[in-house]
Amino acid sequence: MQMQRIQYSYVFLLLSFLIICFQVFHSFNYRINTDEFFFLSQIYEASRHELRSSLQTFHVHFFSWLPSAQGYEIEQITLGRLCMLLAEIVTAISIVLCAKPFVKIEYAIFAAFAWLCSGYTISDGASFRTDPLATALLMSALALSLSPRINILRVSIAGVLVSIACMVTIKSVLYAPAFLGAALWQKGKMDFQKVSLLMLIAAFVAIMSFLSLYFIHHSIISGDQQRTAFTTSKALSTGFLNTKLFPAPNVLAGWILLSLAPIYFMILAIKKNIITLCFVLPLFVVIFYRNSYPYFYPFITAPAFILVAIGAYEFKPAKLKISLIVFLAIFNLSFHAYNLSLVTQDYQRLMSKVIHDIFPEPINYIDQVSMLPTYPKRGFFMTTWGMQNYHDNNIAVMATLLENYSPPLLLANHKVLLQALGAQEKEEGRLYLFPEDIEALRSSYLKFWGPIYVAGIEKKLSVGETNIYINIAGNYKNESEREVTINGITYGQEETVSLNHGNNTFFTNDNMKLRLIWEEAGSKPTLPEPEVLELF
C-alpha cells in the first residue's frame, strides 16, 4: 500500500510537469491580455521616472531588468510569463506544504496537482500580472503560518511576505480568512496565548514592513500621494462597492465546470472540519468582486485547494479518485489547447513589428491599453473601468492631450477607438468617448494601415483662404495633388510642412484635395491590410 501511494505521487508529479510544459508553450503563443501590456507599461514608466502611483506598483523593482531584454513588447511579456510560471510553481509547492500538516504527503501533492490542472490555472496561472506573484507570496506565508514547528522567525517571515504581496496588489487582503484559518488550526495544536502572541507578532511585522516598503518605494519613484489615494479609492469603489452581484457569471460557471472534482473534495473537507471553511471563504468574493475574470481564479482559489487534500483523504475509493482528477486534467488540457488554437498572439506580434518599423524611435501615442510599453502612452486606460471613470468625470480630454503631447500615432486596438475614428458602429451597453473627443481625433488622424492611424489632415480646399484648426503641432509631409500655401509659405509636393497648434491659414488658386501626413512616419507595410482590426 505504501509503495502504491508513492507511485501515485510520482504519477501526479509527472502530470504536473507535463502541464507546466504545456504552459511554457502557452506562454509563447497565447494572445497577450490588456492587463499584461499594462503591467509591462508600468515597468517602463518606472524606468522613465514617470510612474506616480505608489500602491500596486511594487512589482516594477522585480522586473526592472526587463526593458533591457531583447525583443519588443511581445517577447518581453513572454519572458515575464516564464518568470510568473516560476511563481506558479512556488504556489504549487506552497499548497503541498500547507496541506502536509493535515494529511500525508501524497494527498498534499494530489491537491497541488488539482490546482494546476483545474479551473483557469492552465491558461492564467502564469499570466504576466500581479496575481501570480502575489499568490506565490501569500501561499508561502500561509505555509509558514501552518507549519507544525511555528515560531517567531517563521511568522515574522510570513508577515514580510504578506506585506510585499499587499504592495504588489491591495487585493491580497482577501486572503485574511485563510490566515484566520491557520490561526484557528494552530490554536487546536498549542497554547492559546502562544498562538495569539505569534499572530500579533505576524500582524505587527506585516504592518511595519508594509509601511516601510511603501515609503521606500514612494521615495524611489517620486510617487504622488494624491494620485495614489485617488487610484486606490477608485479601484476599491469600482471593484467592490459599485458593482452588481455575480458580475461575471459566465466566468464563474466555467470555473465550476472545469473544477467539479476539486469542488466535491472541498465539500467533503468542510464536512470533516468546519475550520477548513476559512480556506475557501476568499473564493466567495467572486459574488461581488467586479474583476472576477479568469486570471483572478488561480489567485483566489489557491488556499481552497488545501481542502482538496483533506477531501481526497476522506474519499476512500483510490482508483476512482485518481481517475476523476486525471480525467479533469485531460479535459482541461484539451479545452485550453483548443482555446489556444483560436486565440494566438500572431496578429499582436505582427502589429508590434509593423509599428516599430513605421516609428523606429519612441514617440508619444494613444491606444486603449498601453500595447506599446516601450513608447510613452498618452491618455487614460480605456478598459470598462477606465471608461466608467472617464464618464464619471464628465470632461473631454483629447484636445488638451493632443496639444500637450502631440502624439503622432494612434493605435485603434479596441472598439472605443475604432468607433471614434468611424471604423465601427456603437454597440448597445458600451461606453464611448464624448463627441468633442471623437471630433478631435477624427480631425487629427488619418488611417495608415489596419488599426494604425497617423497624425494627418485630409480636406477639400476651395479657391482662396481656408482656416484649419490643428490639434497636433509638428512637421508634416505634403502629399497633396499640388503645391499649397500655408501661413504665407508655399510648399510643393513631398515637401515638409511645419504646422502650429491652433488655426493655420491655407491658400490655393484652384480647388484641390489637401493631404498632409506626419513626416516621421515610415513607409506603409507591403502586407495586405488585416480584415479584423481589434487586437484583444
Coordinates of C-alpha atoms in Angstrom, one line a residue:
M1 CA 0.0 0.0 0.0
Q2 CA 2.8 2.4 0.9
M3 CA 4.6 1.6 -2.4
Q4 CA 1.3 2.2 -4.3
R5 CA 0.9 5.7 -2.6
I6 CA 4.5 6.6 -3.6
Q7 CA 3.8 5.5 -7.2
Y8 CA 0.6 7.7 -7.2
S9 CA 2.7 10.7 -6.0
Y10 CA 5.2 10.2 -8.9
V11 CA 2.3 10.0 -11.3
F12 CA 0.9 13.3 -10.1
L13 CA 4.4 14.9 -10.2
L14 CA 4.9 13.7 -13.8
L15 CA 1.5 15.0 -14.8
S16 CA 2.2 18.3 -13.2
F17 CA 5.4 18.5 -15.1
L18 CA 3.5 17.9 -18.4
I19 CA 1.0 20.7 -17.5
I20 CA 3.9 23.1 -16.9
C21 CA 5.5 22.1 -20.2
F22 CA 2.2 22.9 -21.9
Q23 CA 2.1 26.3 -20.1
V24 CA 5.6 27.1 -21.4
F25 CA 4.2 26.5 -25.0
H26 CA 1.1 28.5 -24.0
S27 CA 3.2 31.4 -22.8
F28 CA 4.9 31.8 -26.2
N29 CA 1.7 31.5 -28.2
Y30 CA -1.4 32.7 -26.3
R31 CA -2.7 36.2 -27.0
I32 CA -1.4 38.9 -24.7
N33 CA -4.1 40.3 -22.5
T34 CA -4.7 44.0 -21.9
D35 CA -3.5 43.8 -18.2
E36 CA -0.3 42.2 -19.3
F37 CA 0.6 45.2 -21.5
F38 CA -0.4 47.5 -18.7
F39 CA 1.8 45.5 -16.3
L40 CA 4.8 46.0 -18.6
S41 CA 4.0 49.6 -19.2
Q42 CA 4.3 50.3 -15.5
I43 CA 7.8 48.8 -15.6
Y44 CA 8.7 51.1 -18.5
E45 CA 7.2 54.1 -16.8
A46 CA 9.3 53.4 -13.7
S47 CA 12.4 53.2 -16.0
R48 CA 11.5 56.6 -17.5
H49 CA 10.7 58.0 -14.0
E50 CA 7.1 58.6 -15.0
L51 CA 5.5 56.2 -12.5
R52 CA 3.5 58.1 -9.9
S53 CA 1.2 55.7 -8.1
S54 CA 3.0 54.2 -5.1
L55 CA 0.5 51.3 -4.4
Q56 CA 0.1 48.2 -6.6
T57 CA 3.3 49.1 -8.5
F58 CA 6.0 47.4 -6.3
H59 CA 6.5 44.7 -8.9
V60 CA 8.5 47.2 -11.1
H61 CA 11.5 46.5 -8.8
F62 CA 11.4 42.8 -9.5
F63 CA 11.3 43.4 -13.3
S64 CA 13.5 46.5 -13.6
W65 CA 15.8 44.4 -15.8
L66 CA 13.1 43.5 -18.4
P67 CA 13.3 46.7 -20.6
S68 CA 16.9 45.8 -21.4
A69 CA 15.9 42.3 -22.5
Q70 CA 16.0 41.6 -26.3
G71 CA 12.9 41.9 -28.4
Y72 CA 9.8 44.1 -28.5
E73 CA 6.8 44.1 -26.1
I74 CA 5.6 40.6 -27.0
E75 CA 8.9 39.0 -26.4
Q76 CA 9.4 40.8 -23.1
I77 CA 5.9 39.8 -21.9
T78 CA 6.6 36.2 -22.9
L79 CA 9.8 36.3 -20.8
G80 CA 7.8 37.8 -18.0
R81 CA 5.2 35.0 -18.3
L82 CA 8.0 32.5 -17.8
C83 CA 9.0 34.2 -14.6
M84 CA 5.4 34.1 -13.5
L85 CA 5.5 30.3 -14.2
L86 CA 8.2 30.0 -11.6
A87 CA 5.9 31.9 -9.2
E88 CA 3.2 29.4 -10.1
I89 CA 5.5 26.5 -9.2
V90 CA 6.2 28.2 -5.9
T91 CA 2.5 28.4 -5.3
A92 CA 2.1 24.6 -6.1
I93 CA 4.9 23.8 -3.7
S94 CA 3.3 26.0 -1.1
I95 CA 0.0 24.2 -1.5
V96 CA 1.8 20.9 -0.7
L97 CA 3.4 22.5 2.4
C98 CA 0.1 23.9 3.5
A99 CA -1.8 20.6 3.2
K100 CA 1.0 18.4 4.7
P101 CA 0.1 19.2 8.3
F102 CA -3.4 17.9 7.6
V103 CA -2.7 14.8 5.5
K104 CA 0.0 12.5 4.2
I105 CA 2.4 13.9 1.5
E106 CA 0.7 12.0 -1.4
Y107 CA -2.6 13.8 -0.7
A108 CA -0.8 17.1 -0.4
I109 CA 0.8 16.5 -3.8
F110 CA -2.6 15.5 -5.1
A111 CA -4.0 18.9 -4.0
A112 CA -1.2 20.9 -5.8
F113 CA -1.8 18.9 -9.0
A114 CA -5.5 19.5 -8.7
W115 CA -4.9 23.3 -8.5
L116 CA -2.6 23.2 -11.5
C117 CA -5.0 21.3 -13.8
S118 CA -8.4 22.7 -12.7
G119 CA -10.2 26.0 -13.4
Y120 CA -8.2 28.6 -15.3
T121 CA -4.8 27.9 -13.8
I122 CA -3.5 26.3 -17.1
S123 CA -4.4 29.4 -19.1
D124 CA -3.9 32.2 -16.5
G125 CA -1.9 30.8 -13.6
A126 CA 1.3 32.2 -15.1
S127 CA -0.1 35.4 -16.8
F128 CA 2.1 38.5 -16.6
R129 CA 0.1 40.3 -13.9
T130 CA 0.3 41.0 -10.2
D131 CA -1.8 37.9 -9.4
P132 CA 0.7 35.0 -9.8
L133 CA 3.4 37.0 -7.9
A134 CA 1.0 37.8 -5.1
T135 CA -0.3 34.2 -5.0
A136 CA 3.2 32.8 -4.5
L137 CA 4.0 35.3 -1.8
L138 CA 0.7 34.7 0.1
M139 CA 0.7 30.9 -0.2
S140 CA 4.3 30.8 1.0
A141 CA 3.3 33.0 4.0
L142 CA 0.3 30.7 4.6
A143 CA 2.6 27.6 4.5
L144 CA 4.8 29.2 7.2
S145 CA 1.7 30.0 9.3
L146 CA 0.5 26.4 9.1
S147 CA 3.9 24.9 9.9
P148 CA 3.9 22.4 12.8
R149 CA 7.1 24.0 14.0
I150 CA 5.8 27.5 14.0
N151 CA 7.9 30.1 15.8
I152 CA 8.7 33.8 15.9
L153 CA 11.0 33.6 12.9
R154 CA 8.5 31.8 10.7
V155 CA 5.6 34.2 11.5
S156 CA 7.9 37.2 11.0
I157 CA 8.9 36.0 7.6
A158 CA 5.3 35.3 6.8
G159 CA 4.5 38.9 7.8
V160 CA 7.1 40.3 5.5
L161 CA 5.8 38.1 2.6
V162 CA 2.2 39.4 3.2
S163 CA 3.4 43.0 3.2
I164 CA 5.2 42.5 -0.1
A165 CA 2.1 40.9 -1.5
C166 CA 0.0 43.8 -0.4
M167 CA 2.4 46.2 -2.1
V168 CA 2.1 44.2 -5.3
T169 CA -1.7 44.2 -5.2
I170 CA -4.0 45.5 -2.5
K171 CA -6.4 42.6 -3.1
S172 CA -4.0 40.5 -1.1
V173 CA -6.1 41.4 1.9
L174 CA -8.7 39.0 0.6
Y175 CA -6.6 36.2 2.0
A176 CA -7.4 37.3 5.6
P177 CA -9.9 34.5 6.2
A178 CA -7.2 31.9 5.2
F179 CA -4.8 33.3 7.7
L180 CA -7.5 33.2 10.3
G181 CA -8.0 29.6 9.5
A182 CA -4.3 29.0 10.0
A183 CA -4.5 30.7 13.4
L184 CA -7.6 28.6 14.4
W185 CA -5.8 25.4 13.4
Q186 CA -2.7 26.3 15.3
K187 CA -4.9 27.1 18.3
G188 CA -6.0 23.5 18.4
K189 CA -2.4 22.3 18.4
M190 CA -0.8 24.6 21.1
D191 CA -1.5 27.0 23.9
F192 CA -3.9 29.8 23.0
Q193 CA -1.7 32.5 24.5
K194 CA 1.3 31.4 22.4
V195 CA -0.8 31.3 19.2
S196 CA -2.2 34.8 19.9
L197 CA 1.2 36.2 20.6
L198 CA 2.6 34.7 17.4
M199 CA -0.3 36.1 15.4
L200 CA 0.1 39.5 16.9
I201 CA 3.8 39.4 16.0
A202 CA 3.0 38.4 12.5
A203 CA 0.4 41.2 12.1
F204 CA 2.9 43.8 13.6
V205 CA 5.7 42.7 11.3
A206 CA 3.3 42.8 8.3
I207 CA 2.1 46.3 9.1
M208 CA 5.5 47.8 9.8
S209 CA 7.0 46.1 6.7
F210 CA 4.2 47.4 4.6
L211 CA 4.7 50.9 5.8
S212 CA 8.4 50.7 5.4
L213 CA 8.2 49.3 1.9
Y214 CA 5.6 51.8 0.9
F215 CA 7.7 54.8 1.9
I216 CA 10.8 53.4 0.4
H217 CA 9.1 52.6 -2.9
H218 CA 7.3 56.0 -2.8
S219 CA 10.6 57.9 -2.4
I220 CA 12.3 55.8 -5.2
I221 CA 9.6 56.5 -7.8
S222 CA 8.8 60.0 -6.5
G223 CA 5.2 59.0 -6.1
D224 CA 2.3 61.3 -6.0
Q225 CA 0.3 60.8 -2.7
Q226 CA -2.8 62.4 -4.1
R227 CA -2.8 60.2 -7.2
T228 CA -2.1 57.1 -5.2
A229 CA -5.0 57.8 -2.9
F230 CA -7.3 58.6 -5.8
T231 CA -6.3 55.5 -7.8
T232 CA -6.7 53.2 -4.7
S233 CA -10.1 54.7 -3.7
K234 CA -11.4 54.3 -7.3
A235 CA -10.1 50.7 -7.5
L236 CA -11.8 49.8 -4.2
S237 CA -15.1 51.6 -5.0
T238 CA -15.3 50.3 -8.6
G239 CA -14.1 46.8 -7.7
F240 CA -16.2 46.2 -4.6
L241 CA -18.8 48.8 -4.0
N242 CA -20.3 50.0 -7.3
T243 CA -20.9 46.5 -8.7
K244 CA -23.8 44.0 -9.1
L245 CA -23.9 40.5 -7.6
F246 CA -22.2 37.9 -9.8
P247 CA -20.5 40.4 -12.1
A248 CA -19.0 37.7 -14.3
P249 CA -21.4 34.7 -14.1
N250 CA -20.1 33.0 -17.3
V251 CA -16.6 33.0 -15.9
L252 CA -17.8 31.5 -12.6
A253 CA -19.8 28.9 -14.4
G254 CA -16.7 28.0 -16.5
W255 CA -14.6 27.6 -13.4
I256 CA -17.1 25.4 -11.7
L257 CA -17.3 23.2 -14.8
L258 CA -13.5 22.9 -15.0
S259 CA -13.2 22.2 -11.3
L260 CA -16.0 19.8 -10.5
A261 CA -13.9 17.1 -8.8
P262 CA -11.9 19.5 -6.6
I263 CA -15.1 21.2 -5.5
Y264 CA -16.5 17.8 -4.4
F265 CA -13.4 17.2 -2.4
M266 CA -13.6 20.7 -0.8
I267 CA -17.2 19.9 0.3
L268 CA -16.0 16.6 1.9
A269 CA -13.3 18.5 3.8
I270 CA -15.7 21.1 5.2
K271 CA -18.0 18.3 6.5
K272 CA -15.0 16.8 8.2
N273 CA -13.7 20.0 9.9
I274 CA -15.6 23.3 9.8
I275 CA -12.4 25.3 10.4
T276 CA -11.3 24.4 6.9
L277 CA -14.1 26.6 5.6
C278 CA -11.8 29.6 6.3
F279 CA -9.6 28.5 3.5
V280 CA -12.4 28.6 1.0
L281 CA -14.0 31.8 2.2
P282 CA -11.8 34.1 -0.1
L283 CA -13.4 32.4 -3.1
F284 CA -16.8 33.8 -2.2
V285 CA -15.6 37.3 -3.1
V286 CA -16.4 36.4 -6.8
I287 CA -20.0 37.0 -5.8
F288 CA -19.4 40.8 -5.8
Y289 CA -15.9 41.5 -7.0
R290 CA -16.1 43.3 -10.3
N291 CA -12.9 41.9 -11.8
S292 CA -13.7 38.2 -11.3
Y293 CA -12.2 37.3 -14.6
P294 CA -10.3 34.0 -15.4
Y295 CA -6.9 35.4 -14.2
F296 CA -8.4 36.1 -10.8
Y297 CA -9.3 32.5 -10.1
P298 CA -5.9 30.9 -9.7
F299 CA -5.1 33.7 -7.2
I300 CA -8.3 33.5 -5.1
T301 CA -8.7 29.7 -5.1
A302 CA -5.2 28.6 -4.1
P303 CA -6.0 28.4 -0.3
A304 CA -9.1 26.4 -1.1
F305 CA -7.1 23.6 -2.6
I306 CA -5.8 22.7 0.9
L307 CA -9.3 21.3 1.4
V308 CA -8.9 19.2 -1.7
A309 CA -6.1 17.3 0.0
I310 CA -8.3 16.7 3.1
G311 CA -11.3 15.7 1.0
A312 CA -9.2 13.3 -1.1
Y313 CA -8.1 11.6 2.0
E314 CA -11.7 11.2 3.1
F315 CA -12.7 9.9 -0.3
K316 CA -11.7 6.2 0.0
P317 CA -12.0 4.7 -3.5
A318 CA -8.4 5.5 -4.6
K319 CA -8.7 4.4 -8.2
L320 CA -11.9 6.4 -8.7
K321 CA -10.4 9.4 -7.0
I322 CA -7.3 9.3 -9.3
S323 CA -9.5 8.7 -12.4
L324 CA -11.6 11.7 -11.6
I325 CA -8.6 14.1 -11.3
V326 CA -6.7 12.6 -14.3
F327 CA -9.9 12.9 -16.4
L328 CA -10.2 16.6 -15.2
A329 CA -6.6 17.2 -16.2
I330 CA -7.1 15.7 -19.7
F331 CA -10.3 17.6 -20.2
N332 CA -8.9 20.9 -19.1
L333 CA -5.7 20.5 -21.2
S334 CA -7.8 19.7 -24.2
F335 CA -10.1 22.7 -23.6
H336 CA -7.2 25.1 -23.2
A337 CA -5.3 23.7 -26.1
Y338 CA -8.4 24.2 -28.3
N339 CA -8.8 27.7 -27.0
L340 CA -5.1 28.4 -27.7
S341 CA -5.6 27.4 -31.3
L342 CA -8.3 30.1 -31.6
V343 CA -6.6 32.9 -29.7
T344 CA -2.9 33.2 -30.7
Q345 CA -0.6 36.2 -30.4
D346 CA 0.4 36.1 -34.1
Y347 CA -1.6 39.3 -35.0
Q348 CA -0.3 41.1 -32.0
R349 CA 3.3 40.2 -32.9
L350 CA 2.7 41.4 -36.5
M351 CA 1.2 44.7 -35.3
S352 CA 4.1 45.3 -32.9
K353 CA 6.7 44.7 -35.6
V354 CA 4.8 46.9 -38.1
I355 CA 4.6 49.8 -35.7
H356 CA 8.3 49.6 -34.8
D357 CA 9.1 49.6 -38.5
I358 CA 6.9 52.7 -39.1
F359 CA 8.3 54.5 -36.0
P360 CA 11.7 53.1 -35.1
E361 CA 12.3 55.7 -32.4
P362 CA 10.0 56.1 -29.4
I363 CA 7.1 58.5 -29.9
N364 CA 4.1 59.5 -27.9
Y365 CA 1.0 57.5 -28.9
I366 CA -2.7 56.9 -28.0
D367 CA -4.3 53.5 -27.6
Q368 CA -6.6 51.6 -25.3
V369 CA -4.2 49.7 -23.0
S370 CA -0.5 50.6 -23.5
M371 CA 0.1 48.0 -26.1
L372 CA 3.5 49.6 -26.9
P373 CA 5.0 50.0 -23.4
T374 CA 8.4 50.8 -25.0
Y375 CA 6.9 54.0 -26.2
P376 CA 5.2 56.6 -23.8
K377 CA 1.5 56.2 -23.9
R378 CA -0.7 59.3 -23.5
G379 CA -4.3 59.2 -22.3
F380 CA -6.2 57.1 -19.9
F381 CA -6.6 53.3 -19.8
M382 CA -9.7 52.6 -21.8
T383 CA -11.0 49.5 -20.2
T384 CA -14.6 49.3 -18.9
W385 CA -13.2 50.6 -15.5
G386 CA -11.3 53.4 -17.2
M387 CA -14.2 54.4 -19.4
Q388 CA -16.5 54.5 -16.4
N389 CA -14.1 56.9 -14.6
Y390 CA -13.9 59.0 -17.7
H391 CA -17.7 59.3 -17.9
D392 CA -17.9 59.9 -14.1
N393 CA -15.5 62.9 -14.5
N394 CA -17.6 64.2 -17.5
I395 CA -14.7 66.0 -19.0
A396 CA -13.5 65.9 -22.6
V397 CA -9.7 65.2 -22.6
M398 CA -8.4 64.6 -26.1
A399 CA -8.0 68.2 -27.4
T400 CA -5.8 69.0 -24.4
L401 CA -3.9 65.8 -24.7
L402 CA -3.2 66.3 -28.4
E403 CA -2.0 69.9 -27.7
N404 CA 0.3 68.9 -24.8
Y405 CA 1.9 65.8 -26.1
S406 CA 1.5 65.9 -30.0
P407 CA 1.1 62.1 -30.3
P408 CA 1.7 61.2 -34.0
L409 CA 0.4 57.6 -33.6
L410 CA -3.0 56.4 -32.7
L411 CA -3.4 52.6 -32.4
A412 CA -7.1 51.8 -32.7
N413 CA -6.8 48.4 -31.0
H414 CA -10.3 48.3 -29.4
K415 CA -13.9 49.2 -30.1
V416 CA -13.9 52.5 -28.3
L417 CA -11.2 54.0 -30.6
L418 CA -12.4 52.2 -33.7
Q419 CA -15.8 53.8 -33.2
A420 CA -14.2 57.2 -32.5
L421 CA -12.5 57.0 -35.9
G422 CA -15.5 55.9 -37.8
A423 CA -14.3 52.3 -38.3
Q424 CA -17.1 50.7 -36.2
E425 CA -20.6 51.4 -35.1
K426 CA -21.6 51.8 -31.5
E427 CA -22.7 48.8 -29.5
E428 CA -25.6 49.0 -27.1
G429 CA -24.5 49.0 -23.4
R430 CA -20.9 50.1 -24.1
L431 CA -19.4 53.5 -23.0
Y432 CA -17.7 55.6 -25.7
L433 CA -15.8 58.8 -26.0
F434 CA -17.6 62.1 -25.8
P435 CA -18.5 63.8 -29.1
E436 CA -15.9 66.6 -28.6
D437 CA -13.1 63.9 -28.2
I438 CA -14.3 62.0 -31.2
E439 CA -14.2 65.2 -33.3
A440 CA -10.7 66.0 -32.0
L441 CA -9.4 62.5 -33.0
R442 CA -11.2 62.4 -36.4
S443 CA -9.8 65.8 -37.4
S444 CA -6.2 64.9 -36.3
Y445 CA -5.5 61.4 -37.7
L446 CA -5.6 59.5 -41.0
K447 CA -5.9 55.8 -41.5
F448 CA -2.4 54.4 -42.3
W449 CA -2.6 50.6 -42.2
G450 CA -5.0 48.3 -40.4
P451 CA -5.8 49.8 -37.0
I452 CA -2.8 52.2 -37.3
Y453 CA -3.6 55.8 -37.6
V454 CA -1.1 58.6 -38.1
A455 CA -1.3 62.3 -37.5
G456 CA -2.5 64.0 -40.7
I457 CA -5.1 66.2 -42.4
E458 CA -7.2 65.4 -45.4
K459 CA -9.6 68.1 -46.6
K460 CA -11.0 69.6 -49.8
L461 CA -9.9 73.2 -50.3
S462 CA -11.8 75.8 -52.3
V463 CA -10.1 78.7 -54.1
G464 CA -8.8 81.3 -51.7
E465 CA -8.1 81.1 -48.0
T466 CA -9.2 78.4 -45.6
N467 CA -8.5 78.3 -41.8
I468 CA -8.0 74.8 -40.4
Y469 CA -7.6 74.2 -36.7
I470 CA -4.6 71.9 -36.0
N471 CA -4.6 69.9 -32.8
I472 CA -1.2 68.2 -33.3
A473 CA 1.6 70.7 -34.0
G474 CA 4.7 69.4 -35.9
N475 CA 6.2 68.6 -39.2
Y476 CA 4.0 67.1 -41.9
K477 CA 4.8 65.9 -45.4
N478 CA 2.7 67.4 -48.2
E479 CA 1.0 64.5 -50.1
S480 CA -1.5 66.8 -51.8
E481 CA -2.0 66.8 -55.5
R482 CA -0.3 70.1 -55.9
E483 CA 1.5 72.8 -54.1
V484 CA -0.3 74.7 -51.3
T485 CA 0.4 77.9 -49.4
I486 CA 0.3 77.6 -45.6
N487 CA 0.7 80.6 -43.3
G488 CA 2.1 82.6 -46.2
I489 CA 4.7 79.9 -47.2
T490 CA 4.3 77.8 -50.4
Y491 CA 5.1 74.1 -50.2
G492 CA 5.5 71.8 -53.1
Q493 CA 4.6 68.1 -53.2
E494 CA 6.6 65.9 -50.8
E495 CA 8.0 69.0 -49.0
T496 CA 8.0 69.3 -45.2
V497 CA 5.2 71.5 -43.8
S498 CA 5.5 73.0 -40.3
L499 CA 2.1 73.4 -38.7
N500 CA 1.4 75.3 -35.4
H501 CA -1.2 74.3 -32.9
G502 CA -4.4 76.3 -33.4
N503 CA -5.7 78.0 -36.6
N504 CA -3.4 77.7 -39.7
T505 CA -4.2 79.6 -42.9
F506 CA -4.3 77.6 -46.2
F507 CA -4.4 79.3 -49.6
T508 CA -4.8 77.7 -53.1
N509 CA -5.5 79.1 -56.5
D510 CA -7.6 76.1 -57.5
N511 CA -9.9 73.7 -55.8
M512 CA -7.8 70.8 -54.6
K513 CA -7.7 67.9 -52.2
L514 CA -5.3 68.7 -49.3
R515 CA -3.4 65.7 -47.7
L516 CA -0.7 66.1 -45.1
I517 CA 0.8 63.2 -43.2
W518 CA 3.2 63.1 -40.3
E519 CA 6.7 63.5 -41.7
E520 CA 8.5 60.9 -39.5
A521 CA 6.1 58.1 -40.3
G522 CA 7.8 55.4 -42.3
S523 CA 6.5 53.5 -45.4
K524 CA 3.3 51.5 -45.3
P525 CA 3.7 47.8 -45.0
T526 CA 3.5 45.8 -48.2
L527 CA 1.4 43.2 -46.5
P528 CA -2.3 43.1 -47.1
E529 CA -4.3 45.0 -44.5
P530 CA -5.9 42.9 -41.8
E531 CA -9.6 42.4 -42.1
V532 CA -10.0 42.2 -38.3
L533 CA -8.9 45.4 -36.6
E534 CA -9.3 44.6 -32.9
L535 CA -6.3 43.2 -31.1
F536 CA -8.0 41.9 -27.9

